[in-house]
CSV table of C-alpha atoms and ligand atoms in Angstrom, one decimal:
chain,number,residue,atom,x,y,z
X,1,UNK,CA,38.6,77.0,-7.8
X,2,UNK,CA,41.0,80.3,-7.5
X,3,UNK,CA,39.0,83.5,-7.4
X,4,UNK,CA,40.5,86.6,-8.5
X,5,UNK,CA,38.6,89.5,-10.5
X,6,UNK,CA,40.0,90.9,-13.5
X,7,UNK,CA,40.7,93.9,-14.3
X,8,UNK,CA,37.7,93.9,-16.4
X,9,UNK,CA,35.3,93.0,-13.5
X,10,UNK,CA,37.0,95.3,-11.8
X,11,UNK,CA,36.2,98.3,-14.2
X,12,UNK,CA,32.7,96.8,-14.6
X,13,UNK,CA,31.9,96.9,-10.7
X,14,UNK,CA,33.2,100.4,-10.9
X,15,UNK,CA,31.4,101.1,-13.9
X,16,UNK,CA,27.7,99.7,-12.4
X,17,UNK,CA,28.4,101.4,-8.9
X,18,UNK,CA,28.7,105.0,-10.5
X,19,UNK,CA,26.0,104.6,-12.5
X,20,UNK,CA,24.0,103.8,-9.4
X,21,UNK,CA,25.4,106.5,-7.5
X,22,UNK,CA,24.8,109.1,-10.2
X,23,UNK,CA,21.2,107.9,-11.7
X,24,UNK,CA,19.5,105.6,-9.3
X,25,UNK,CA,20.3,106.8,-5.4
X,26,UNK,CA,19.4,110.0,-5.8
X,27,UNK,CA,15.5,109.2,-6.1
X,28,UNK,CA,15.4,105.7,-4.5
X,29,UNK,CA,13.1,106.6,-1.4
X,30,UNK,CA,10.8,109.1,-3.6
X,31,UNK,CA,10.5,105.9,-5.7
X,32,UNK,CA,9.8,103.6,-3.1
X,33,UNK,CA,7.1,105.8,-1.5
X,34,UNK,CA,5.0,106.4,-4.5
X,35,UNK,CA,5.9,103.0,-6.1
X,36,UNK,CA,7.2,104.3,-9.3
X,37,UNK,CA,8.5,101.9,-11.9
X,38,UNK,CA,11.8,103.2,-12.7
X,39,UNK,CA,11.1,103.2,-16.8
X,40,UNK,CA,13.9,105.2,-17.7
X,41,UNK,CA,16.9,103.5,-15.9
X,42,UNK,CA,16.1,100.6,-17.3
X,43,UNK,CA,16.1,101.7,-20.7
X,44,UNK,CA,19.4,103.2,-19.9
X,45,UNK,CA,20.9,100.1,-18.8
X,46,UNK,CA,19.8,98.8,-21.8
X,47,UNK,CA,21.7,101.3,-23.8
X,48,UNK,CA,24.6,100.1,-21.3
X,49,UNK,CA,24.4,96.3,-22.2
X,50,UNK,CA,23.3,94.8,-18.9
X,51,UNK,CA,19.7,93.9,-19.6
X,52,UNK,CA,21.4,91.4,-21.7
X,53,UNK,CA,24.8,90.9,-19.9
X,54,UNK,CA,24.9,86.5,-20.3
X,55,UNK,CA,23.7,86.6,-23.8
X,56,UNK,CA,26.1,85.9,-27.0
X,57,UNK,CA,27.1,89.6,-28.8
X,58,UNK,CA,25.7,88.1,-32.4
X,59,UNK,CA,22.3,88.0,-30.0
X,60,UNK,CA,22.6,92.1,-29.2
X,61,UNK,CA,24.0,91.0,-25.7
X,62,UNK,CA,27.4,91.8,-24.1
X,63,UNK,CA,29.1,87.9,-24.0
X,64,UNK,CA,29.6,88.2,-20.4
X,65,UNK,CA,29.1,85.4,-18.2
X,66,UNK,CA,27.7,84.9,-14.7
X,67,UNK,CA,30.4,86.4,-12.5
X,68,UNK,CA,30.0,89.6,-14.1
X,69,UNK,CA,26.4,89.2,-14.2
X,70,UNK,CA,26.0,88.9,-11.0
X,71,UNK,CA,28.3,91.9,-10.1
X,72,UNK,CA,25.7,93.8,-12.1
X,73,UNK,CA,23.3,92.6,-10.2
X,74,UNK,CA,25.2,93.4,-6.8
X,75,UNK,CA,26.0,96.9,-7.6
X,76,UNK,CA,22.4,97.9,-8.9
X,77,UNK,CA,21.0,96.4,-5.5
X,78,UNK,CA,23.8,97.6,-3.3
X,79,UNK,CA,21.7,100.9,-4.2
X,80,UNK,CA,18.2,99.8,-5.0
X,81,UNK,CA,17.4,96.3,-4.8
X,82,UNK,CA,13.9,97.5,-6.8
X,83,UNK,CA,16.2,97.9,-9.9
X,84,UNK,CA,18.2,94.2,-9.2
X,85,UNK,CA,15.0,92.2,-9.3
X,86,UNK,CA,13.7,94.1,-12.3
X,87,UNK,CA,17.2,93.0,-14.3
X,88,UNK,CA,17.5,89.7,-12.9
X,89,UNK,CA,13.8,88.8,-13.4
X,90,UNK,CA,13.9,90.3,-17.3
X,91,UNK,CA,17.3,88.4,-17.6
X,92,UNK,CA,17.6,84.6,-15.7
X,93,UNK,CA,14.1,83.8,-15.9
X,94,UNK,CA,12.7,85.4,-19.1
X,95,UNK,CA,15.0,86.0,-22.0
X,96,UNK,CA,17.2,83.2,-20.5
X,97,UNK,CA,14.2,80.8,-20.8
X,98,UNK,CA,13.7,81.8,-24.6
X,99,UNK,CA,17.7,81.1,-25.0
X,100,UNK,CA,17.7,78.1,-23.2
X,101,UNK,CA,15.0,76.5,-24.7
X,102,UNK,CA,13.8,78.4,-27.8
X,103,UNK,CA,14.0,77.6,-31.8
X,104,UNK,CA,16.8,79.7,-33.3
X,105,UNK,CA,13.9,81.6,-34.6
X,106,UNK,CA,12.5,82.3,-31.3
X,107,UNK,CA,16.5,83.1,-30.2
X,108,UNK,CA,16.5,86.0,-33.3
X,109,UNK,CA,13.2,87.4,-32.9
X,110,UNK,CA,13.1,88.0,-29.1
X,111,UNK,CA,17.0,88.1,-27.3
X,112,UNK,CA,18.2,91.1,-29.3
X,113,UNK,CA,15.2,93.2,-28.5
X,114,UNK,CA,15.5,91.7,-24.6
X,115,UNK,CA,19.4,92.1,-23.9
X,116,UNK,CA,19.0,95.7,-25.8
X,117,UNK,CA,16.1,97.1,-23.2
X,118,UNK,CA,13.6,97.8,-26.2
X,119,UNK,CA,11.5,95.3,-24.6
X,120,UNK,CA,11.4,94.0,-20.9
X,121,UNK,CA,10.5,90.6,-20.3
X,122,UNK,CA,8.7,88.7,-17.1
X,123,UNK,CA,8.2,85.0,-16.5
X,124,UNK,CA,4.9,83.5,-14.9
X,125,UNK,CA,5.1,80.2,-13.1
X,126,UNK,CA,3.2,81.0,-9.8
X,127,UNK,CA,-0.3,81.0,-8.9
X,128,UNK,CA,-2.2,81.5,-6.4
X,129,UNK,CA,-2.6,77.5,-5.8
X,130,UNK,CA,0.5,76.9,-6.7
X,131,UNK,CA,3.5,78.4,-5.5
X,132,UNK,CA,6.4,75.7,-3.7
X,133,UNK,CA,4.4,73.3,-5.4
X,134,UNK,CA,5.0,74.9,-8.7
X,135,UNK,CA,3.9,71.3,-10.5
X,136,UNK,CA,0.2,72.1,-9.0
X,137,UNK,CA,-0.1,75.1,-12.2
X,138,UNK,CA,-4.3,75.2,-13.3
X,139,UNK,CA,-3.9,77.6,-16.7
X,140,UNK,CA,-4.3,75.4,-18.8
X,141,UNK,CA,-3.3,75.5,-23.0
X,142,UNK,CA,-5.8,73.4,-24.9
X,143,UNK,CA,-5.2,73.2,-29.2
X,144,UNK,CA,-8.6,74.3,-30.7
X,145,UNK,CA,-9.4,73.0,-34.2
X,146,UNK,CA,-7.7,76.2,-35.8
X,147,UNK,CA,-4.3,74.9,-34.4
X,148,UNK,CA,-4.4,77.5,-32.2
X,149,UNK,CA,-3.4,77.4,-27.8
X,150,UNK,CA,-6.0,78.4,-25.8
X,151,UNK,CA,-4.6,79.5,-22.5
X,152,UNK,CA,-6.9,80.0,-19.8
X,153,UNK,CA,-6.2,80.9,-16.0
X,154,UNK,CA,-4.0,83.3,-13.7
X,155,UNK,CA,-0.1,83.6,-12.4
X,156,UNK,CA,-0.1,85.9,-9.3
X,157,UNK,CA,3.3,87.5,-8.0
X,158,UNK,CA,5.0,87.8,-11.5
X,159,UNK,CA,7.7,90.6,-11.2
X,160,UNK,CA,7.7,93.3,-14.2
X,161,UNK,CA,3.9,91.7,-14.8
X,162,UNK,CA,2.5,95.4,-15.7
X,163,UNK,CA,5.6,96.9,-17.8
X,164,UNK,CA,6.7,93.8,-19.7
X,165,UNK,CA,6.3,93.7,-23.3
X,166,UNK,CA,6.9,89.4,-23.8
X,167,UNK,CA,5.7,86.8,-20.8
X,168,UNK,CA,7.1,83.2,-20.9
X,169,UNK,CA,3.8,81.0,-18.9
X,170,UNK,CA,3.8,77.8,-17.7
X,171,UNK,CA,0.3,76.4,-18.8
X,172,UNK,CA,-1.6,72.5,-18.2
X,173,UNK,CA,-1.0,71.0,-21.8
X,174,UNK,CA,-1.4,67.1,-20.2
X,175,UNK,CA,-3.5,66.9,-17.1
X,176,UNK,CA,-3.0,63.3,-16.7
X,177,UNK,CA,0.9,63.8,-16.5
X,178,UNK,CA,1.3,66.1,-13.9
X,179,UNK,CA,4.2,67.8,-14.0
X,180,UNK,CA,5.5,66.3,-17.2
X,181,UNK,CA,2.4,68.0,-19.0
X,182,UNK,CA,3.0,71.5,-18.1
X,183,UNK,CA,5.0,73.5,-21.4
X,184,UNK,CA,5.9,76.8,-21.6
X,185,UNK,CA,4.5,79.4,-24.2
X,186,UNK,CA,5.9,82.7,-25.2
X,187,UNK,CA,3.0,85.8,-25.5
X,188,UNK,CA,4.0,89.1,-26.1
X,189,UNK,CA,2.0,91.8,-24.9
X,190,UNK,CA,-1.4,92.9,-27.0
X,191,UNK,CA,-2.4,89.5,-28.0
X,192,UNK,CA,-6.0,89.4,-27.4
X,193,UNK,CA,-6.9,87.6,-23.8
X,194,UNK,CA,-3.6,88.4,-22.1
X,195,UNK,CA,-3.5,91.1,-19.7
X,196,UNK,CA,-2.1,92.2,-16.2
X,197,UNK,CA,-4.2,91.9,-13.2
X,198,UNK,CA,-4.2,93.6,-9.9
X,199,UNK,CA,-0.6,95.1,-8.7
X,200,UNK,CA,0.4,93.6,-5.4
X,201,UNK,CA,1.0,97.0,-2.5
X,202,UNK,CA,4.2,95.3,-1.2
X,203,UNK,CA,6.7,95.4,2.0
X,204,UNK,CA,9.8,96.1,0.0
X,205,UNK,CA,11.0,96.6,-3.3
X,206,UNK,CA,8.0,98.4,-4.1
X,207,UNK,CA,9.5,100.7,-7.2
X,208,UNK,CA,9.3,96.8,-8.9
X,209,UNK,CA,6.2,95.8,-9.8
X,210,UNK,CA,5.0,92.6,-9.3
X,211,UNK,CA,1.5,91.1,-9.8
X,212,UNK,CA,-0.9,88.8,-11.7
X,213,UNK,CA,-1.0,87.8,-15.3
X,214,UNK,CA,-4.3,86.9,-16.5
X,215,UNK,CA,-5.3,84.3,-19.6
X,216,UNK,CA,-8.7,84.5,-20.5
X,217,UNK,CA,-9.5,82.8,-23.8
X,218,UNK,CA,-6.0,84.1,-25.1
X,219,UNK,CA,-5.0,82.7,-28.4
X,220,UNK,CA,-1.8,81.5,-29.0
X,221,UNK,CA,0.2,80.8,-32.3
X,222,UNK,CA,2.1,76.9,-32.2
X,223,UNK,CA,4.8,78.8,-33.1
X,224,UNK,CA,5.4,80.6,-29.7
X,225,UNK,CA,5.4,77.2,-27.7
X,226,UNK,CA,8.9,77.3,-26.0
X,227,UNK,CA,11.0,74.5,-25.9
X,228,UNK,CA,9.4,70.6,-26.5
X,229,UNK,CA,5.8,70.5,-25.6
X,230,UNK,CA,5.1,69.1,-22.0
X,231,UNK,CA,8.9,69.9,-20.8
X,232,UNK,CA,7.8,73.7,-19.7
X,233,UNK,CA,8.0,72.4,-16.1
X,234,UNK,CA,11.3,70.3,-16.1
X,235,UNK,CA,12.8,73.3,-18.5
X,236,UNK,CA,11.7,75.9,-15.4
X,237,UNK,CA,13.1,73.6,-12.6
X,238,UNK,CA,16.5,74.2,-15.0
X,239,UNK,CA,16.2,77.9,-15.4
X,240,UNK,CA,15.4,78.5,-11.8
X,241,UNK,CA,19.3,76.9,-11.8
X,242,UNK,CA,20.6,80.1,-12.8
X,243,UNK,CA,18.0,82.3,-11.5
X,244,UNK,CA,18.8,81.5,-7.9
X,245,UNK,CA,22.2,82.8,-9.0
X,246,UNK,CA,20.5,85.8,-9.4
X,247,UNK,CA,18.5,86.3,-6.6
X,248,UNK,CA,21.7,85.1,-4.2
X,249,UNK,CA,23.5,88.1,-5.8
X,250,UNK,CA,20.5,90.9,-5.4
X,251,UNK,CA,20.8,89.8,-1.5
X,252,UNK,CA,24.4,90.0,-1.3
X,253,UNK,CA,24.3,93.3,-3.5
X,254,UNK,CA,21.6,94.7,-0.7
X,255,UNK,CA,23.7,93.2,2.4
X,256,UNK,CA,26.7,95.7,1.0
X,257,UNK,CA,24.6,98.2,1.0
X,258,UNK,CA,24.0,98.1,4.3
X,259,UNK,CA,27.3,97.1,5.5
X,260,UNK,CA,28.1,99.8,3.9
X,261,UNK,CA,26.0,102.0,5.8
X,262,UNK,CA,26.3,100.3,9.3
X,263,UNK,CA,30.2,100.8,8.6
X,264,UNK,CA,29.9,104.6,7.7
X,265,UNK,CA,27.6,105.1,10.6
X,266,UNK,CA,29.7,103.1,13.4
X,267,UNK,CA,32.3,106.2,12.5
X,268,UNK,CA,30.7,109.4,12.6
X,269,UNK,CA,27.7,108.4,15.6
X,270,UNK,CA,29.4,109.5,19.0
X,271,UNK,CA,28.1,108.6,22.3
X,272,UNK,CA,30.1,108.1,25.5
X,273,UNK,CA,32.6,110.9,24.3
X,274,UNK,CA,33.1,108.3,21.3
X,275,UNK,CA,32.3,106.9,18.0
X,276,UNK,CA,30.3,104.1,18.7
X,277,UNK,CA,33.0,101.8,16.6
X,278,UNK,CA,35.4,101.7,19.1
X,279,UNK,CA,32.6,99.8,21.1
X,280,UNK,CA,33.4,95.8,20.9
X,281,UNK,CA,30.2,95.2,20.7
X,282,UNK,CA,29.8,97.0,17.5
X,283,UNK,CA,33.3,95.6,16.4
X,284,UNK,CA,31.7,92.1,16.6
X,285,UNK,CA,28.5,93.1,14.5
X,286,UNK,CA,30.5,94.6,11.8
X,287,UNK,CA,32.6,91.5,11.5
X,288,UNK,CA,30.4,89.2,11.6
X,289,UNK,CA,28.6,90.9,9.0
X,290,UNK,CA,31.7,91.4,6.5
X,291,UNK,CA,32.3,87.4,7.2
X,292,UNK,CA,29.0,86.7,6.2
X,293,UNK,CA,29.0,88.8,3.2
X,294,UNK,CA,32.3,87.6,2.0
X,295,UNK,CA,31.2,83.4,2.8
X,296,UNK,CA,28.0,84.3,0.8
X,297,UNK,CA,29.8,85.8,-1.9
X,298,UNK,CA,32.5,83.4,-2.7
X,299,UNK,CA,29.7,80.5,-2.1
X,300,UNK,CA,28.0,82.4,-5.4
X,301,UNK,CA,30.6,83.0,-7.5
X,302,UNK,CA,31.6,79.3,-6.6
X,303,UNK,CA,27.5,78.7,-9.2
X,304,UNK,CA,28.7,81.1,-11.0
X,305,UNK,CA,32.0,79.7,-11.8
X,306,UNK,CA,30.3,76.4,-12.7
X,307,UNK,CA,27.2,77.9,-14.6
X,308,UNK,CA,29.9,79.3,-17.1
X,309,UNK,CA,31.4,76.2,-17.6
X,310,UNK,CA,28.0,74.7,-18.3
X,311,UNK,CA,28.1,72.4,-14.9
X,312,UNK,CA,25.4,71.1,-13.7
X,313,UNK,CA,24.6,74.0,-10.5
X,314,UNK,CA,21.5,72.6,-8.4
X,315,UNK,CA,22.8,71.9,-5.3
X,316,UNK,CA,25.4,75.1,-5.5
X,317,UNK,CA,23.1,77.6,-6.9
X,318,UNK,CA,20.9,76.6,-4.3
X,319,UNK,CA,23.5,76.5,-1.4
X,320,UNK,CA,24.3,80.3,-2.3
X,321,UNK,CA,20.6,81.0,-2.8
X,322,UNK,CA,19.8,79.7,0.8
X,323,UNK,CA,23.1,81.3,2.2
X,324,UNK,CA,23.2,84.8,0.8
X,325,UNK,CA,19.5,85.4,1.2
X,326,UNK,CA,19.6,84.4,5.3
X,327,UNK,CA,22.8,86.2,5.9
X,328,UNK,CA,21.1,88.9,4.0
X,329,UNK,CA,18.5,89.2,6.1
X,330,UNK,CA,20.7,89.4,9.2
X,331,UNK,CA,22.9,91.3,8.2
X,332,UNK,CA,20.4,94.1,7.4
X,333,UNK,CA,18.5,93.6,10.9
X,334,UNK,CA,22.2,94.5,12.3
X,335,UNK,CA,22.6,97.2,10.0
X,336,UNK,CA,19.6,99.0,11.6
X,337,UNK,CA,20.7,97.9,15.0
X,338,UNK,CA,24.2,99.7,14.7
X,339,UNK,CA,21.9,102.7,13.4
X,340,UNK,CA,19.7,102.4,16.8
X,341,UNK,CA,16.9,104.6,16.5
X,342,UNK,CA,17.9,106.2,13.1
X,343,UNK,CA,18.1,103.1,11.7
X,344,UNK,CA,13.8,102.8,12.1
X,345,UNK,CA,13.7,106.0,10.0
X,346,UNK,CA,13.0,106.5,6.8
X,347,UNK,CA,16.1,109.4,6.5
X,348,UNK,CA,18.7,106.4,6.5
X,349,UNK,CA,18.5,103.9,3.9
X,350,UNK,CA,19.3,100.4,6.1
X,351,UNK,CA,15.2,100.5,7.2
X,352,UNK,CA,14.5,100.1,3.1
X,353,UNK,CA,17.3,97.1,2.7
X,354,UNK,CA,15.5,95.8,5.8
X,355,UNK,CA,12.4,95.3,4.2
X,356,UNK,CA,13.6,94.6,0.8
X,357,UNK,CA,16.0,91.6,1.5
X,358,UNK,CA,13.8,89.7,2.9
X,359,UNK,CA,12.5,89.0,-0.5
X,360,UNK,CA,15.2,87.2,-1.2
X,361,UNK,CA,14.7,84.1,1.2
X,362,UNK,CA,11.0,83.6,-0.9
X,363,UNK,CA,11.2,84.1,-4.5
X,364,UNK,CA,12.3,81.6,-6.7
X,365,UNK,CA,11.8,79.2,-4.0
X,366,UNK,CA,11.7,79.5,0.1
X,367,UNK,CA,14.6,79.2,1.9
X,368,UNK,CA,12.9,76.1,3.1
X,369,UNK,CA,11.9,74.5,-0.6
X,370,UNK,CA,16.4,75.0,-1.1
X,371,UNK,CA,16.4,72.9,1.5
X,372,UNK,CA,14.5,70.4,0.0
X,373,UNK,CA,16.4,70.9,-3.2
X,374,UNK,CA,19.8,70.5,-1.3
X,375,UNK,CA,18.8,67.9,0.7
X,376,UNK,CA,17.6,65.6,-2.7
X,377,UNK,CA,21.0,66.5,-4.6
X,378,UNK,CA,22.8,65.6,-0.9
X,379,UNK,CA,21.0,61.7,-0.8
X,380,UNK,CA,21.2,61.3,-4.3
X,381,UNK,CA,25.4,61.3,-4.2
Q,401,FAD,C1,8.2,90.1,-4.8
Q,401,FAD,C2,7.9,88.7,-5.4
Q,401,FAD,C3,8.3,88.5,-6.7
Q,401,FAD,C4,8.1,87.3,-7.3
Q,401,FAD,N1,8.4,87.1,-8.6
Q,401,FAD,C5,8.0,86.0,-9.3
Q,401,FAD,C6,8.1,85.9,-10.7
Q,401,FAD,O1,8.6,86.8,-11.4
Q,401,FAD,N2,7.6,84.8,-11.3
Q,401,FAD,C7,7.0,83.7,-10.6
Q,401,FAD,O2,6.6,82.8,-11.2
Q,401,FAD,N3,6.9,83.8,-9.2
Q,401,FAD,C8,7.3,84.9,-8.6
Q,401,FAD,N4,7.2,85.0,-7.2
Q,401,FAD,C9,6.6,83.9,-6.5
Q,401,FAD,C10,7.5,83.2,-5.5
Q,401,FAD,O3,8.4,82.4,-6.2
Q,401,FAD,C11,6.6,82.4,-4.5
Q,401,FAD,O4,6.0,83.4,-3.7
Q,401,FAD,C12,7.4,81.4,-3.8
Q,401,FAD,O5,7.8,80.3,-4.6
Q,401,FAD,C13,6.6,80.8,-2.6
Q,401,FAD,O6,5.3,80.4,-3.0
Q,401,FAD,P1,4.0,80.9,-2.2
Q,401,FAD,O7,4.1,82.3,-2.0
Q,401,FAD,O8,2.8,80.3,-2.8
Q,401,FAD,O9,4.2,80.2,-0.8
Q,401,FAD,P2,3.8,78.7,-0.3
Q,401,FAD,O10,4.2,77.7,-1.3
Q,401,FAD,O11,2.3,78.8,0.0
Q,401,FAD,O12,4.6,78.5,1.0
Q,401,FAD,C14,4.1,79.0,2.3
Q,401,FAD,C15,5.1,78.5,3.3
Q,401,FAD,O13,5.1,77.0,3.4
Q,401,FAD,C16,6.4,76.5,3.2
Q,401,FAD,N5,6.4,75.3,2.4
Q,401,FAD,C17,5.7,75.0,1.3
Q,401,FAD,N6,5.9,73.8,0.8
Q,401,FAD,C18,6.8,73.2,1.7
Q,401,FAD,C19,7.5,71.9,1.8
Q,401,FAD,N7,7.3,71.0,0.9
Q,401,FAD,N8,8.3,71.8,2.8
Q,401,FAD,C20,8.6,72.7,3.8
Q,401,FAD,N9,8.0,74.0,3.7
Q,401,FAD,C21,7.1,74.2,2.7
Q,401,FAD,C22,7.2,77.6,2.4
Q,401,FAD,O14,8.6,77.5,2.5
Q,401,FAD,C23,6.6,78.9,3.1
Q,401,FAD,O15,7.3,79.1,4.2
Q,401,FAD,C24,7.5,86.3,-6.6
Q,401,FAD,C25,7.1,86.5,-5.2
Q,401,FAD,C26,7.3,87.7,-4.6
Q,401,FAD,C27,6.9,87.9,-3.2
């Protein structure tokens, strides 16, 4: 595979970082503190086409493909990771589950709304019982007599839970078949029986919101069953293919940012009569973080590549997934080493990267359950 941007994802990364610069950094901290969902940026990427970015232009999204979507992705989370999650949660698991495995009907009446920001989506596979062991889901879908679902039960940790306006849920349609009886089921927000539960206080990204999603006698038209009855878990397993694209990318984008930071610092901080960059020491941190960043990169752009020329991507969306989000995490604990002290306050922004990357190495499976998934792709060849 030769890697080179374009000039077009060159002018989009430009593009995406001043818009960060100019509309997100400025209240990042504020937001973080009080845990405010930040409603009007993502409206106003929206109006800028990336809450839609993979999605075909006759569907109201841009026709961009994965490389570019994940330098969206980057670029918001270089600044506020809060905002990445948001985006990639609204685009690889929810609206990319209705265009993966919805009716054209399905395709018309939700994308366009989705890619355009009118409406934000969330997807709800988790509960409390069953989170690596995804197939373990209790809400159950029963048909009543009217024709009607009946979901019953509760998803816990389900990012954009509180603000979205359409949920795709994994519900029990086959006890007996385990994981080949769980199917998926569109429900759009107001349908009687559907709500958000409690908001989870978290350690980082805390201007996203994430929480429960609670079914309580909550009827559901035949028509909003997504994709073939008791395939909702295999079809997840497949979107979470992409997804993990996603999340790789919001840990890389976060790792810049403090690189980034680390960098800036190791310049202007002076002790010994000198800035602390001339120190080896510090030399060796800052290269070993740009190696790292670079090796995670190219490793997702690598899915990315594939993903766009509709390859197969389990083992490498899950290689970058597992990568990106460790070397994520360590590259942000030496990020806030480099700032010593400083780097423990809240005046500096590598102690909020800190605590938001580590996200990255749970959602949309542990670093340990990519693992498992490499390790099952690795003895099947
Ligand atoms: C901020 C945030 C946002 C999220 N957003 C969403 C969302 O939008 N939608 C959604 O459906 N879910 C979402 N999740 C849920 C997330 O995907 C789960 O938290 C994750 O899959 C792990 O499940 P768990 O928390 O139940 O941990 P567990 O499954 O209980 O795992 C606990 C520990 O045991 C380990 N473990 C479990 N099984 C094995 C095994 N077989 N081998 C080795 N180790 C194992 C795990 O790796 C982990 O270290 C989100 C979570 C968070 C924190």
């Amino acid at each position: 595979m030769d890697f080179e941007y374009t000039p077009e994802q060159l002018q989009l990364r430009k593009s995406v970082r001043e818009f960060a610069e100019a509309e997100i950094a400025p209240h990042v901290m504020e937001w973080d503190e009080a845990q405010t969902f930040p409603s009007d940026v993502i409206r106003k990427l929206g109006g800028l086409g990336y809450m839609g970015s993979i999605f075909p232009e006759e569907l109201g999204g841009a026709g961009f493909g994965y490389i570019e979507y994940c330098i969206i992705i980057e670029e918001l989370s270089r600044v506020d990771g809060s905002v990445g999650i948001i985006l990639a949660a609204h685009t690889s698991l929810c609206s990319n589950h209705i265009f993966k495995m919805g009716t054209d009907q399905q395709r018309r009446c939700y994308i366009p709304k989705l890619a355009s920001g009118e409406w934000l989506g969330c997807w709800s596979l988790t509960e409390p019982e069953a989170g690596s062991d995804a197939a373990g889901t209790r809400t159950t879908a029963v048909l009543n007599e009217q024709g009607l679902w009946v979901l019953n039960g509760a998803k816990t940790f389900t990012t954009n839970a509180h603000y979205a306006d359409v949920c795709v849920a994994m519900a029990v349609t086959d006890r007996a078949a385990a994981q080949h009886g769980i199917s998926a089921f569109v429900i759009e927000k107001g349908t009687a029986g559907f709500r958000a539960g409690k908001k989870e206080n978290k350690l980082g990204l805390r201007a996203s919101a994430t929480g429960e999603v609670i079914f309580e006698n909550c009827l559901v038209p035949p028509t909003h069953l997504l994709g073939k009855q008791n395939d909702g878990f295999v079809d997840s397993l497949k979107v979470l293919d992409g997804g993990r694209i996603s999340i790789a990318a919001l840990g890389i984008g976060m790792a810049q940012g403090a690189y980034d930071a680390a960098l800036r610092y190791s310049k202007t901080r002076r002790q010994f009569h000198r800035p602390i960059s001339e120190f080896q020491a510090i030399q060796h941190k800052l290269v070993d973080m740009a190696v790292e960043l670079d090796a995670a990169r190219l490793l997702n752009y690598r899915a990315a590549w594939m993903m766009d020329r509709g390859r197969r991507v389990t083992r490498e969306s899950a290689m970058a997934k597992l990568f990106a989000s460790e070397a994520a995490v360590r590259i942000a604990n030496e990020a806030v080493q480099i700032h010593g002290g400083y780097g423990f306050i809240k005046d500096y922004p590598v102690e909020k990267f800190y605590r938001d990357v580590k996200l990255c190495t749970i959602g949309e499976g542990t670093s340990e359950i990519q693992r498992l998934v490499i390790a099952r792709q690795l003895l099947q060849s």
